[in-house]
Amino acid sequence: MIDFFRKQKYLIDFTLASLLRRKGKNFGLLFVYTLIVFMLASVMLFTHALRHEAGIILQQSPEIILQRMVAGRHALMPADYLDRIGRLRGVVEKKGRLWGYFYDPAVKANYTMMVDETKGLSTTETIIGAAIARTRGVGIGDWITFRSHDGEAYSFQVTDILDTVSELVSADLVFLSEKAYRVTFGVPDGYFTDLVLSVRNPREVQKIAEKLSLKLPDTRPILREEVLRTYDSIFSWRQGIVFVLLAGAVLAFVIFAWDKASGLSAEEKREIGILKAVGWETGDVLRMKFWEGAIVSLAAFIIGYLAAYAHVFYGSASLFEPVLKGWAVLYPDFQLTPFIDGMQVATLFFFTVFPYTVATIIPIWQASITDPDAIMR
């Protein structure tokens, strides 16, 4: 066993020396190879981290959202629907919510306006998201003006700015008092945007949703799991868009790498002939060239993946941020929590390292079984 490892060490030393003799060609290949791994890994890491972050945040959302539907569209929910629901086993809390979208022509962006009574806001106070504060150039103590549904302008004093840690979901959020919200949007008393229900046992959510559909046939229950699946689909779709954009570069690299791996230069063939002439066996030549492919591909994978990790988690994925985040105007500024999926790494490793390493074996085998004298001539 010791002899085996010693032999592999000598083969690796010889392979490194052989690579350095053709350093211009090999460093060019390594650079392109690393760049491809870097781009693919950046997209995968950023998308997966966003998906993971959104999943953690949405776990705090209510298990069931109940919306009233009129002619297939979302409509206001009468407050008496809370009484019509009655007591449902497993439901620990039910309440109405007030929220909506407000278009701000000053920055050409939509805000999400919401009522949260736990904030203790007066009718002239508001709490805004960090992206709104940056875009509008306001801070705590400043005043911000919104125009209501009837054209009247109402000013609110900013009492707080939401923490940047939650900016993934709070970048465009505006909190108002209930009275200020109803005046701004013209929502009469006794109506809510929708209802939310908290369920004690997650396994009972589907059954409770079925009961709600029977009691209130003009409503639509939306489960938290459905929201999570929607976010997952959105991020997967955006990841697919970037991969399609990169497909041309990946295809060009595949052709380049295959041409390099499957075709031997006259110098490489002469080197194999000399090795065979001085006593190297076919297996030794194959192992040497296997290590050559493995060293190049492994070095490209490690350097590219580490560069992608730094780019995503320390550089905010600036190359792919506009496509994958998806906000048109109010871009959230947040630091992603480093998260790596082992299966994702294994998949990327398999599709970037394995094909190139294997592709180097076939032409080398064909050359190594040829008579050394014929090769050198």
mmCIF file of C-alpha atoms in Angstrom:
data_model
loop_
_atom_site.group_PDB
_atom_site.id
_atom_site.type_symbol
_atom_site.label_atom_id
_atom_site.label_comp_id
_atom_site.label_asym_id
_atom_site.label_seq_id
_atom_site.Cartn_x
_atom_site.Cartn_y
_atom_site.Cartn_z
ATOM 1 C CA MET A 1 0.000 0.000 0.000
ATOM 2 C CA ILE A 2 2.892 2.345 0.827
ATOM 3 C CA ASP A 3 4.482 1.580 -2.545
ATOM 4 C CA PHE A 4 1.200 2.370 -4.291
ATOM 5 C CA PHE A 5 0.930 5.813 -2.706
ATOM 6 C CA ARG A 6 4.610 6.507 -3.345
ATOM 7 C CA LYS A 7 4.104 5.621 -7.016
ATOM 8 C CA GLN A 8 1.114 7.943 -7.268
ATOM 9 C CA LYS A 9 3.168 10.725 -5.705
ATOM 10 C CA TYR A 10 5.887 10.280 -8.324
ATOM 11 C CA LEU A 11 3.258 10.253 -11.091
ATOM 12 C CA ILE A 12 1.722 13.487 -9.764
ATOM 13 C CA ASP A 13 5.178 15.138 -9.563
ATOM 14 C CA PHE A 14 5.902 14.137 -13.162
ATOM 15 C CA THR A 15 2.432 15.323 -14.270
ATOM 16 C CA LEU A 16 2.917 18.742 -12.659
ATOM 17 C CA ALA A 17 6.270 19.114 -14.395
ATOM 18 C CA SER A 18 4.672 18.126 -17.710
ATOM 19 C CA LEU A 19 1.898 20.681 -17.241
ATOM 20 C CA LEU A 20 4.412 23.434 -16.460
ATOM 21 C CA ARG A 21 6.323 22.662 -19.667
ATOM 22 C CA ARG A 22 3.205 23.725 -21.554
ATOM 23 C CA LYS A 23 2.138 26.365 -19.055
ATOM 24 C CA GLY A 24 0.750 28.862 -21.567
ATOM 25 C CA LYS A 25 -1.763 26.415 -23.027
ATOM 26 C CA ASN A 26 -2.660 24.831 -19.698
ATOM 27 C CA PHE A 27 -3.059 28.128 -17.815
ATOM 28 C CA GLY A 28 -5.348 29.365 -20.582
ATOM 29 C CA LEU A 29 -7.463 26.238 -20.238
ATOM 30 C CA LEU A 30 -7.438 26.569 -16.438
ATOM 31 C CA PHE A 31 -8.579 30.194 -16.634
ATOM 32 C CA VAL A 32 -11.534 29.450 -18.934
ATOM 33 C CA TYR A 33 -12.425 26.331 -16.928
ATOM 34 C CA THR A 34 -12.341 28.315 -13.662
ATOM 35 C CA LEU A 35 -14.472 31.094 -15.155
ATOM 36 C CA ILE A 36 -17.191 28.637 -16.193
ATOM 37 C CA VAL A 37 -17.240 26.978 -12.766
ATOM 38 C CA PHE A 38 -17.310 30.417 -11.140
ATOM 39 C CA MET A 39 -20.359 31.562 -13.112
ATOM 40 C CA LEU A 40 -22.337 28.353 -12.618
ATOM 41 C CA ALA A 41 -21.462 28.129 -8.918
ATOM 42 C CA SER A 42 -22.351 31.804 -8.344
ATOM 43 C CA VAL A 43 -25.840 31.332 -9.772
ATOM 44 C CA MET A 44 -26.413 28.107 -7.825
ATOM 45 C CA LEU A 45 -25.116 29.494 -4.520
ATOM 46 C CA PHE A 46 -27.007 32.786 -4.783
ATOM 47 C CA THR A 47 -30.310 31.195 -5.816
ATOM 48 C CA HIS A 48 -30.108 28.507 -3.160
ATOM 49 C CA ALA A 49 -29.205 31.028 -0.459
ATOM 50 C CA LEU A 50 -32.135 33.256 -1.481
ATOM 51 C CA ARG A 51 -34.477 30.278 -1.462
ATOM 52 C CA HIS A 52 -33.204 29.193 1.953
ATOM 53 C CA GLU A 53 -33.471 32.724 3.370
ATOM 54 C CA ALA A 54 -37.019 33.187 2.060
ATOM 55 C CA GLY A 55 -38.008 29.796 3.478
ATOM 56 C CA ILE A 56 -36.769 30.750 6.947
ATOM 57 C CA ILE A 57 -38.599 34.090 6.897
ATOM 58 C CA LEU A 58 -41.849 32.646 5.522
ATOM 59 C CA GLN A 59 -41.901 29.996 8.241
ATOM 60 C CA GLN A 60 -43.064 32.802 10.530
ATOM 61 C CA SER A 61 -46.059 33.568 8.292
ATOM 62 C CA PRO A 62 -49.584 32.309 9.123
ATOM 63 C CA GLU A 63 -50.472 28.777 8.102
ATOM 64 C CA ILE A 64 -53.629 29.831 6.215
ATOM 65 C CA ILE A 65 -54.546 33.048 4.381
ATOM 66 C CA LEU A 66 -58.220 33.366 3.468
ATOM 67 C CA GLN A 67 -59.173 35.633 0.574
ATOM 68 C CA ARG A 68 -62.645 36.516 -0.687
ATOM 69 C CA MET A 69 -63.148 36.097 -4.422
ATOM 70 C CA VAL A 70 -65.617 38.087 -6.545
ATOM 71 C CA ALA A 71 -65.763 37.288 -10.275
ATOM 72 C CA GLY A 72 -62.443 35.514 -9.935
ATOM 73 C CA ARG A 73 -60.692 38.530 -8.398
ATOM 74 C CA HIS A 74 -59.478 39.220 -4.883
ATOM 75 C CA ALA A 75 -62.048 41.422 -3.046
ATOM 76 C CA LEU A 76 -62.400 43.002 0.386
ATOM 77 C CA MET A 77 -63.387 40.651 3.195
ATOM 78 C CA PRO A 78 -66.346 41.640 5.447
ATOM 79 C CA ALA A 79 -65.465 41.494 9.146
ATOM 80 C CA ASP A 80 -68.475 39.245 9.863
ATOM 81 C CA TYR A 81 -66.674 36.426 8.033
ATOM 82 C CA LEU A 82 -64.699 35.954 11.246
ATOM 83 C CA ASP A 83 -67.975 35.115 12.996
ATOM 84 C CA ARG A 84 -69.136 32.926 10.107
ATOM 85 C CA ILE A 85 -65.981 30.836 10.420
ATOM 86 C CA GLY A 86 -66.917 30.036 14.000
ATOM 87 C CA ARG A 87 -64.810 27.749 16.134
ATOM 88 C CA LEU A 88 -62.615 25.320 14.237
ATOM 89 C CA ARG A 89 -60.703 22.645 16.103
ATOM 90 C CA GLY A 90 -56.982 23.229 15.757
ATOM 91 C CA VAL A 91 -57.213 26.970 14.960
ATOM 92 C CA VAL A 92 -55.478 28.938 17.702
ATOM 93 C CA GLU A 93 -55.925 32.419 16.243
ATOM 94 C CA LYS A 94 -57.872 34.181 13.481
ATOM 95 C CA LYS A 95 -57.819 37.851 12.568
ATOM 96 C CA GLY A 96 -58.292 40.285 9.718
ATOM 97 C CA ARG A 97 -55.421 42.000 7.898
ATOM 98 C CA LEU A 98 -55.191 45.319 6.121
ATOM 99 C CA TRP A 99 -52.579 45.637 3.399
ATOM 100 C CA GLY A 100 -52.283 46.793 -0.196
ATOM 101 C CA TYR A 101 -50.028 48.249 -2.873
ATOM 102 C CA PHE A 102 -49.329 51.953 -3.335
ATOM 103 C CA TYR A 103 -47.663 53.299 -6.480
ATOM 104 C CA ASP A 104 -45.251 56.153 -5.816
ATOM 105 C CA PRO A 105 -44.772 58.207 -9.010
ATOM 106 C CA ALA A 106 -41.767 59.975 -7.439
ATOM 107 C CA VAL A 107 -39.628 56.828 -7.672
ATOM 108 C CA LYS A 108 -41.857 54.838 -10.080
ATOM 109 C CA ALA A 109 -42.144 51.936 -7.636
ATOM 110 C CA ASN A 110 -44.845 50.082 -5.720
ATOM 111 C CA TYR A 111 -44.838 50.058 -1.915
ATOM 112 C CA THR A 112 -46.530 47.433 0.234
ATOM 113 C CA MET A 113 -48.686 49.297 2.774
ATOM 114 C CA MET A 114 -49.679 47.318 5.864
ATOM 115 C CA VAL A 115 -51.342 47.789 9.252
ATOM 116 C CA ASP A 116 -49.673 46.317 12.337
ATOM 117 C CA GLU A 117 -51.305 47.390 15.585
ATOM 118 C CA THR A 118 -48.343 46.073 17.608
ATOM 119 C CA LYS A 119 -46.252 48.963 16.246
ATOM 120 C CA GLY A 120 -48.333 51.497 18.236
ATOM 121 C CA LEU A 121 -48.414 54.092 15.454
ATOM 122 C CA SER A 122 -50.539 57.225 15.554
ATOM 123 C CA THR A 123 -52.439 58.502 12.526
ATOM 124 C CA THR A 124 -49.509 60.711 11.504
ATOM 125 C CA GLU A 125 -46.674 58.233 12.032
ATOM 126 C CA THR A 126 -45.170 55.551 9.811
ATOM 127 C CA ILE A 127 -42.397 52.946 9.716
ATOM 128 C CA ILE A 128 -40.753 52.312 6.346
ATOM 129 C CA GLY A 129 -38.415 49.776 4.766
ATOM 130 C CA ALA A 130 -34.724 50.500 4.319
ATOM 131 C CA ALA A 131 -34.946 50.532 0.496
ATOM 132 C CA ILE A 132 -37.656 53.206 0.598
ATOM 133 C CA ALA A 133 -35.564 55.287 2.994
ATOM 134 C CA ARG A 134 -32.557 55.079 0.654
ATOM 135 C CA THR A 135 -34.566 55.812 -2.486
ATOM 136 C CA ARG A 136 -36.543 58.714 -1.038
ATOM 137 C CA GLY A 137 -33.591 60.022 0.982
ATOM 138 C CA VAL A 138 -35.474 60.156 4.284
ATOM 139 C CA GLY A 139 -34.486 59.154 7.782
ATOM 140 C CA ILE A 140 -36.002 58.861 11.231
ATOM 141 C CA GLY A 141 -37.820 62.074 12.123
ATOM 142 C CA ASP A 142 -38.349 63.128 8.503
ATOM 143 C CA TRP A 143 -41.757 63.408 6.854
ATOM 144 C CA ILE A 144 -42.940 61.414 3.859
ATOM 145 C CA THR A 145 -46.086 62.200 1.833
ATOM 146 C CA PHE A 146 -48.531 59.775 0.220
ATOM 147 C CA ARG A 147 -51.491 60.713 -1.962
ATOM 148 C CA SER A 148 -54.752 58.990 -1.014
ATOM 149 C CA HIS A 149 -57.348 57.407 -3.282
ATOM 150 C CA ASP A 150 -59.292 60.696 -3.527
ATOM 151 C CA GLY A 151 -56.246 62.787 -4.423
ATOM 152 C CA GLU A 152 -55.598 64.263 -0.974
ATOM 153 C CA ALA A 153 -51.980 64.351 0.202
ATOM 154 C CA TYR A 154 -51.206 63.081 3.697
ATOM 155 C CA SER A 155 -47.819 63.438 5.401
ATOM 156 C CA PHE A 156 -46.441 60.958 7.928
ATOM 157 C CA GLN A 157 -43.452 61.232 10.210
ATOM 158 C CA VAL A 158 -40.960 58.361 9.968
ATOM 159 C CA THR A 159 -40.569 56.992 13.503
ATOM 160 C CA ASP A 160 -38.395 54.026 12.561
ATOM 161 C CA ILE A 161 -36.734 52.244 9.637
ATOM 162 C CA LEU A 162 -37.045 48.483 9.419
ATOM 163 C CA ASP A 163 -33.929 46.468 10.154
ATOM 164 C CA THR A 164 -31.786 45.664 7.121
ATOM 165 C CA VAL A 165 -31.542 42.052 8.330
ATOM 166 C CA SER A 166 -35.141 41.538 7.134
ATOM 167 C CA GLU A 167 -34.724 43.601 3.983
ATOM 168 C CA LEU A 168 -35.344 40.589 1.763
ATOM 169 C CA VAL A 169 -39.079 40.910 2.562
ATOM 170 C CA SER A 170 -39.303 44.423 4.051
ATOM 171 C CA ALA A 171 -37.469 46.547 1.469
ATOM 172 C CA ASP A 172 -40.703 48.113 0.114
ATOM 173 C CA LEU A 173 -42.806 47.833 3.299
ATOM 174 C CA VAL A 174 -44.689 50.757 4.883
ATOM 175 C CA PHE A 175 -46.510 50.428 8.226
ATOM 176 C CA LEU A 176 -49.464 52.718 8.990
ATOM 177 C CA SER A 177 -52.085 52.905 11.674
ATOM 178 C CA GLU A 178 -55.473 51.374 10.852
ATOM 179 C CA LYS A 179 -57.191 54.743 10.566
ATOM 180 C CA ALA A 180 -54.477 56.183 8.316
ATOM 181 C CA TYR A 181 -54.619 53.098 6.103
ATOM 182 C CA ARG A 182 -58.415 53.249 5.705
ATOM 183 C CA VAL A 183 -58.284 56.953 4.851
ATOM 184 C CA THR A 184 -55.437 56.489 2.357
ATOM 185 C CA PHE A 185 -57.035 53.587 0.479
ATOM 186 C CA GLY A 186 -60.699 54.344 1.102
ATOM 187 C CA VAL A 187 -61.383 51.023 2.829
ATOM 188 C CA PRO A 188 -64.554 51.383 4.957
ATOM 189 C CA ASP A 189 -64.826 50.167 8.518
ATOM 190 C CA GLY A 190 -65.903 46.542 8.854
ATOM 191 C CA TYR A 191 -63.796 45.318 5.952
ATOM 192 C CA PHE A 192 -60.364 43.674 5.748
ATOM 193 C CA THR A 193 -58.035 42.786 2.899
ATOM 194 C CA ASP A 194 -57.996 39.128 3.967
ATOM 195 C CA LEU A 195 -58.086 36.868 7.019
ATOM 196 C CA VAL A 196 -55.227 34.854 8.505
ATOM 197 C CA LEU A 197 -55.490 31.753 10.663
ATOM 198 C CA SER A 198 -52.832 30.106 12.808
ATOM 199 C CA VAL A 199 -53.067 26.341 13.228
ATOM 200 C CA ARG A 200 -51.636 24.383 16.132
ATOM 201 C CA ASN A 201 -50.870 21.144 14.275
ATOM 202 C CA PRO A 202 -49.364 21.541 10.769
ATOM 203 C CA ARG A 203 -50.822 18.173 9.720
ATOM 204 C CA GLU A 204 -54.336 19.585 10.152
ATOM 205 C CA VAL A 205 -53.853 22.587 7.841
ATOM 206 C CA GLN A 206 -55.204 20.873 4.728
ATOM 207 C CA LYS A 207 -58.286 19.591 6.528
ATOM 208 C CA ILE A 208 -59.038 23.026 8.027
ATOM 209 C CA ALA A 209 -58.670 24.591 4.571
ATOM 210 C CA GLU A 210 -61.274 22.141 3.239
ATOM 211 C CA LYS A 211 -63.677 23.080 6.055
ATOM 212 C CA LEU A 212 -63.200 26.788 5.295
ATOM 213 C CA SER A 213 -64.029 26.201 1.625
ATOM 214 C CA LEU A 214 -67.276 24.484 2.635
ATOM 215 C CA LYS A 215 -68.285 27.166 5.164
ATOM 216 C CA LEU A 216 -67.328 30.102 2.927
ATOM 217 C CA PRO A 217 -67.612 28.960 -0.700
ATOM 218 C CA ASP A 218 -66.767 32.427 -2.060
ATOM 219 C CA THR A 219 -63.320 32.365 -0.422
ATOM 220 C CA ARG A 220 -59.958 30.899 -1.374
ATOM 221 C CA PRO A 221 -57.617 29.484 1.289
ATOM 222 C CA ILE A 222 -53.897 29.897 0.568
ATOM 223 C CA LEU A 223 -51.595 27.623 2.557
ATOM 224 C CA ARG A 224 -48.125 28.584 3.716
ATOM 225 C CA GLU A 225 -46.713 25.543 1.920
ATOM 226 C CA GLU A 226 -48.189 26.854 -1.331
ATOM 227 C CA VAL A 227 -46.510 30.228 -0.816
ATOM 228 C CA LEU A 228 -43.192 28.487 -0.161
ATOM 229 C CA ARG A 229 -43.577 26.412 -3.337
ATOM 230 C CA THR A 230 -44.347 29.575 -5.308
ATOM 231 C CA TYR A 231 -41.186 31.284 -4.081
ATOM 232 C CA ASP A 232 -39.196 28.143 -4.846
ATOM 233 C CA SER A 233 -40.588 28.074 -8.386
ATOM 234 C CA ILE A 234 -39.811 31.761 -8.917
ATOM 235 C CA PHE A 235 -36.187 31.392 -7.832
ATOM 236 C CA SER A 236 -35.796 28.211 -9.885
ATOM 237 C CA TRP A 237 -37.248 30.008 -12.918
ATOM 238 C CA ARG A 238 -34.861 32.937 -12.511
ATOM 239 C CA GLN A 239 -31.950 30.536 -12.062
ATOM 240 C CA GLY A 240 -32.984 28.829 -15.287
ATOM 241 C CA ILE A 241 -32.979 32.154 -17.138
ATOM 242 C CA VAL A 242 -29.376 32.815 -16.107
ATOM 243 C CA PHE A 243 -28.331 29.272 -17.028
ATOM 244 C CA VAL A 244 -29.876 29.737 -20.482
ATOM 245 C CA LEU A 245 -27.930 32.988 -20.888
ATOM 246 C CA LEU A 246 -24.759 31.143 -19.899
ATOM 247 C CA ALA A 247 -25.498 28.174 -22.158
ATOM 248 C CA GLY A 248 -23.516 29.629 -25.064
ATOM 249 C CA ALA A 249 -20.425 30.145 -22.914
ATOM 250 C CA VAL A 250 -20.741 26.664 -21.411
ATOM 251 C CA LEU A 251 -21.151 25.069 -24.851
ATOM 252 C CA ALA A 252 -18.102 26.913 -26.164
ATOM 253 C CA PHE A 253 -16.082 25.670 -23.204
ATOM 254 C CA VAL A 254 -17.290 22.095 -23.703
ATOM 255 C CA ILE A 255 -16.128 22.179 -27.325
ATOM 256 C CA PHE A 256 -12.823 23.739 -26.314
ATOM 257 C CA ALA A 257 -12.197 21.273 -23.471
ATOM 258 C CA TRP A 258 -13.219 18.252 -25.546
ATOM 259 C CA ASP A 259 -10.930 19.321 -28.381
ATOM 260 C CA LYS A 260 -8.053 19.730 -25.936
ATOM 261 C CA ALA A 261 -8.749 16.459 -24.144
ATOM 262 C CA SER A 262 -9.490 14.309 -27.174
ATOM 263 C CA GLY A 263 -6.733 15.531 -29.452
ATOM 264 C CA LEU A 264 -3.045 15.078 -28.659
ATOM 265 C CA SER A 265 -0.386 17.370 -30.067
ATOM 266 C CA ALA A 266 2.690 15.985 -31.776
ATOM 267 C CA GLU A 267 4.752 16.932 -28.721
ATOM 268 C CA GLU A 268 2.452 15.005 -26.371
ATOM 269 C CA LYS A 269 2.481 11.943 -28.634
ATOM 270 C CA ARG A 270 6.279 12.086 -28.785
ATOM 271 C CA GLU A 271 6.406 12.327 -24.970
ATOM 272 C CA ILE A 272 4.238 9.211 -24.637
ATOM 273 C CA GLY A 273 6.460 7.354 -27.126
ATOM 274 C CA ILE A 274 9.579 8.228 -25.118
ATOM 275 C CA LEU A 275 7.937 7.112 -21.871
ATOM 276 C CA LYS A 276 6.938 3.805 -23.444
ATOM 277 C CA ALA A 277 10.458 3.377 -24.860
ATOM 278 C CA VAL A 278 12.124 3.841 -21.451
ATOM 279 C CA GLY A 279 9.929 1.207 -19.822
ATOM 280 C CA TRP A 280 6.638 2.849 -18.845
ATOM 281 C CA GLU A 281 3.667 0.542 -19.044
ATOM 282 C CA THR A 282 0.350 1.466 -20.648
ATOM 283 C CA GLY A 283 -1.280 1.629 -17.206
ATOM 284 C CA ASP A 284 1.368 4.085 -16.010
ATOM 285 C CA VAL A 285 0.751 6.392 -18.983
ATOM 286 C CA LEU A 286 -3.005 6.261 -18.410
ATOM 287 C CA ARG A 287 -2.611 7.041 -14.727
ATOM 288 C CA MET A 288 -0.265 9.918 -15.497
ATOM 289 C CA LYS A 289 -2.716 11.473 -17.956
ATOM 290 C CA PHE A 290 -5.600 10.791 -15.556
ATOM 291 C CA TRP A 291 -3.788 12.831 -12.920
ATOM 292 C CA GLU A 292 -3.199 15.561 -15.502
ATOM 293 C CA GLY A 293 -6.927 15.857 -16.210
ATOM 294 C CA ALA A 294 -7.800 15.540 -12.519
ATOM 295 C CA ILE A 295 -5.331 18.250 -11.466
ATOM 296 C CA VAL A 296 -6.609 20.748 -14.042
ATOM 297 C CA SER A 297 -10.295 20.062 -13.391
ATOM 298 C CA LEU A 298 -9.968 19.924 -9.599
ATOM 299 C CA ALA A 299 -7.931 23.139 -9.512
ATOM 300 C CA ALA A 300 -10.517 24.873 -11.702
ATOM 301 C CA PHE A 301 -13.389 23.587 -9.570
ATOM 302 C CA ILE A 302 -11.831 24.581 -6.237
ATOM 303 C CA ILE A 303 -10.676 28.030 -7.381
ATOM 304 C CA GLY A 304 -13.936 28.720 -9.226
ATOM 305 C CA TYR A 305 -16.145 27.569 -6.339
ATOM 306 C CA LEU A 306 -14.204 29.554 -3.726
ATOM 307 C CA ALA A 307 -14.320 32.640 -5.957
ATOM 308 C CA ALA A 308 -18.076 32.153 -6.390
ATOM 309 C CA TYR A 309 -18.512 31.792 -2.609
ATOM 310 C CA ALA A 310 -16.691 35.089 -2.031
ATOM 311 C CA HIS A 311 -18.618 36.745 -4.852
ATOM 312 C CA VAL A 312 -22.023 35.698 -3.490
ATOM 313 C CA PHE A 313 -21.606 36.017 0.262
ATOM 314 C CA TYR A 314 -19.073 38.851 0.449
ATOM 315 C CA GLY A 315 -19.630 40.663 -2.844
ATOM 316 C CA SER A 316 -23.468 40.488 -2.827
ATOM 317 C CA ALA A 317 -23.434 38.577 -6.152
ATOM 318 C CA SER A 318 -23.155 41.871 -8.036
ATOM 319 C CA LEU A 319 -22.899 40.154 -11.448
ATOM 320 C CA PHE A 320 -26.279 38.380 -11.196
ATOM 321 C CA GLU A 321 -28.074 40.464 -8.558
ATOM 322 C CA PRO A 322 -30.469 42.397 -10.868
ATOM 323 C CA VAL A 323 -31.703 39.192 -12.555
ATOM 324 C CA LEU A 324 -32.059 36.956 -9.510
ATOM 325 C CA LYS A 325 -33.427 39.478 -7.016
ATOM 326 C CA GLY A 326 -36.058 40.708 -9.425
ATOM 327 C CA TRP A 327 -36.974 44.074 -7.894
ATOM 328 C CA ALA A 328 -37.481 46.670 -10.608
ATOM 329 C CA VAL A 329 -36.609 49.815 -8.621
ATOM 330 C CA LEU A 330 -36.327 49.154 -4.880
ATOM 331 C CA TYR A 331 -33.401 46.765 -4.695
ATOM 332 C CA PRO A 332 -33.019 45.315 -1.211
ATOM 333 C CA ASP A 333 -29.548 45.546 0.271
ATOM 334 C CA PHE A 334 -28.913 42.597 2.574
ATOM 335 C CA GLN A 335 -26.181 40.147 3.503
ATOM 336 C CA LEU A 336 -27.028 36.549 2.709
ATOM 337 C CA THR A 337 -26.301 33.924 5.325
ATOM 338 C CA PRO A 338 -23.745 31.470 3.895
ATOM 339 C CA PHE A 339 -25.518 28.224 3.125
ATOM 340 C CA ILE A 340 -24.163 25.329 1.064
ATOM 341 C CA ASP A 341 -26.129 22.313 -0.115
ATOM 342 C CA GLY A 342 -23.990 19.166 -0.333
ATOM 343 C CA MET A 343 -26.082 17.711 -3.158
ATOM 344 C CA GLN A 344 -25.709 20.936 -5.119
ATOM 345 C CA VAL A 345 -21.920 20.845 -4.730
ATOM 346 C CA ALA A 346 -21.826 17.172 -5.745
ATOM 347 C CA THR A 347 -23.951 17.879 -8.838
ATOM 348 C CA LEU A 348 -21.755 20.777 -9.937
ATOM 349 C CA PHE A 349 -18.630 18.704 -9.271
ATOM 350 C CA PHE A 350 -19.933 15.776 -11.312
ATOM 351 C CA PHE A 351 -20.896 17.847 -14.346
ATOM 352 C CA THR A 352 -17.723 19.980 -14.403
ATOM 353 C CA VAL A 353 -14.919 17.707 -13.204
ATOM 354 C CA PHE A 354 -15.910 14.171 -14.177
ATOM 355 C CA PRO A 355 -16.500 14.655 -17.959
ATOM 356 C CA TYR A 356 -13.188 16.407 -18.560
ATOM 357 C CA THR A 357 -11.198 13.896 -16.523
ATOM 358 C CA VAL A 358 -12.746 10.961 -18.372
ATOM 359 C CA ALA A 359 -12.330 12.655 -21.768
ATOM 360 C CA THR A 360 -8.559 12.699 -21.308
ATOM 361 C CA ILE A 361 -8.360 8.899 -20.970
ATOM 362 C CA ILE A 362 -9.598 7.754 -24.419
ATOM 363 C CA PRO A 363 -7.043 9.509 -26.694
ATOM 364 C CA ILE A 364 -4.231 8.689 -24.271
ATOM 365 C CA TRP A 365 -5.194 5.008 -24.288
ATOM 366 C CA GLN A 366 -5.158 4.978 -28.090
ATOM 367 C CA ALA A 367 -1.707 6.537 -28.168
ATOM 368 C CA SER A 368 -0.267 4.417 -25.339
ATOM 369 C CA ILE A 369 -1.063 1.089 -27.039
ATOM 370 C CA THR A 370 0.684 2.172 -30.258
ATOM 371 C CA ASP A 371 4.235 1.050 -30.902
ATOM 372 C CA PRO A 372 6.672 3.645 -29.397
ATOM 373 C CA ASP A 373 8.834 3.719 -32.545
ATOM 374 C CA ALA A 374 5.792 4.501 -34.704
ATOM 375 C CA ILE A 375 4.733 7.286 -32.335
ATOM 376 C CA MET A 376 8.170 8.944 -32.260
ATOM 377 C CA ARG A 377 8.487 8.760 -36.067
#
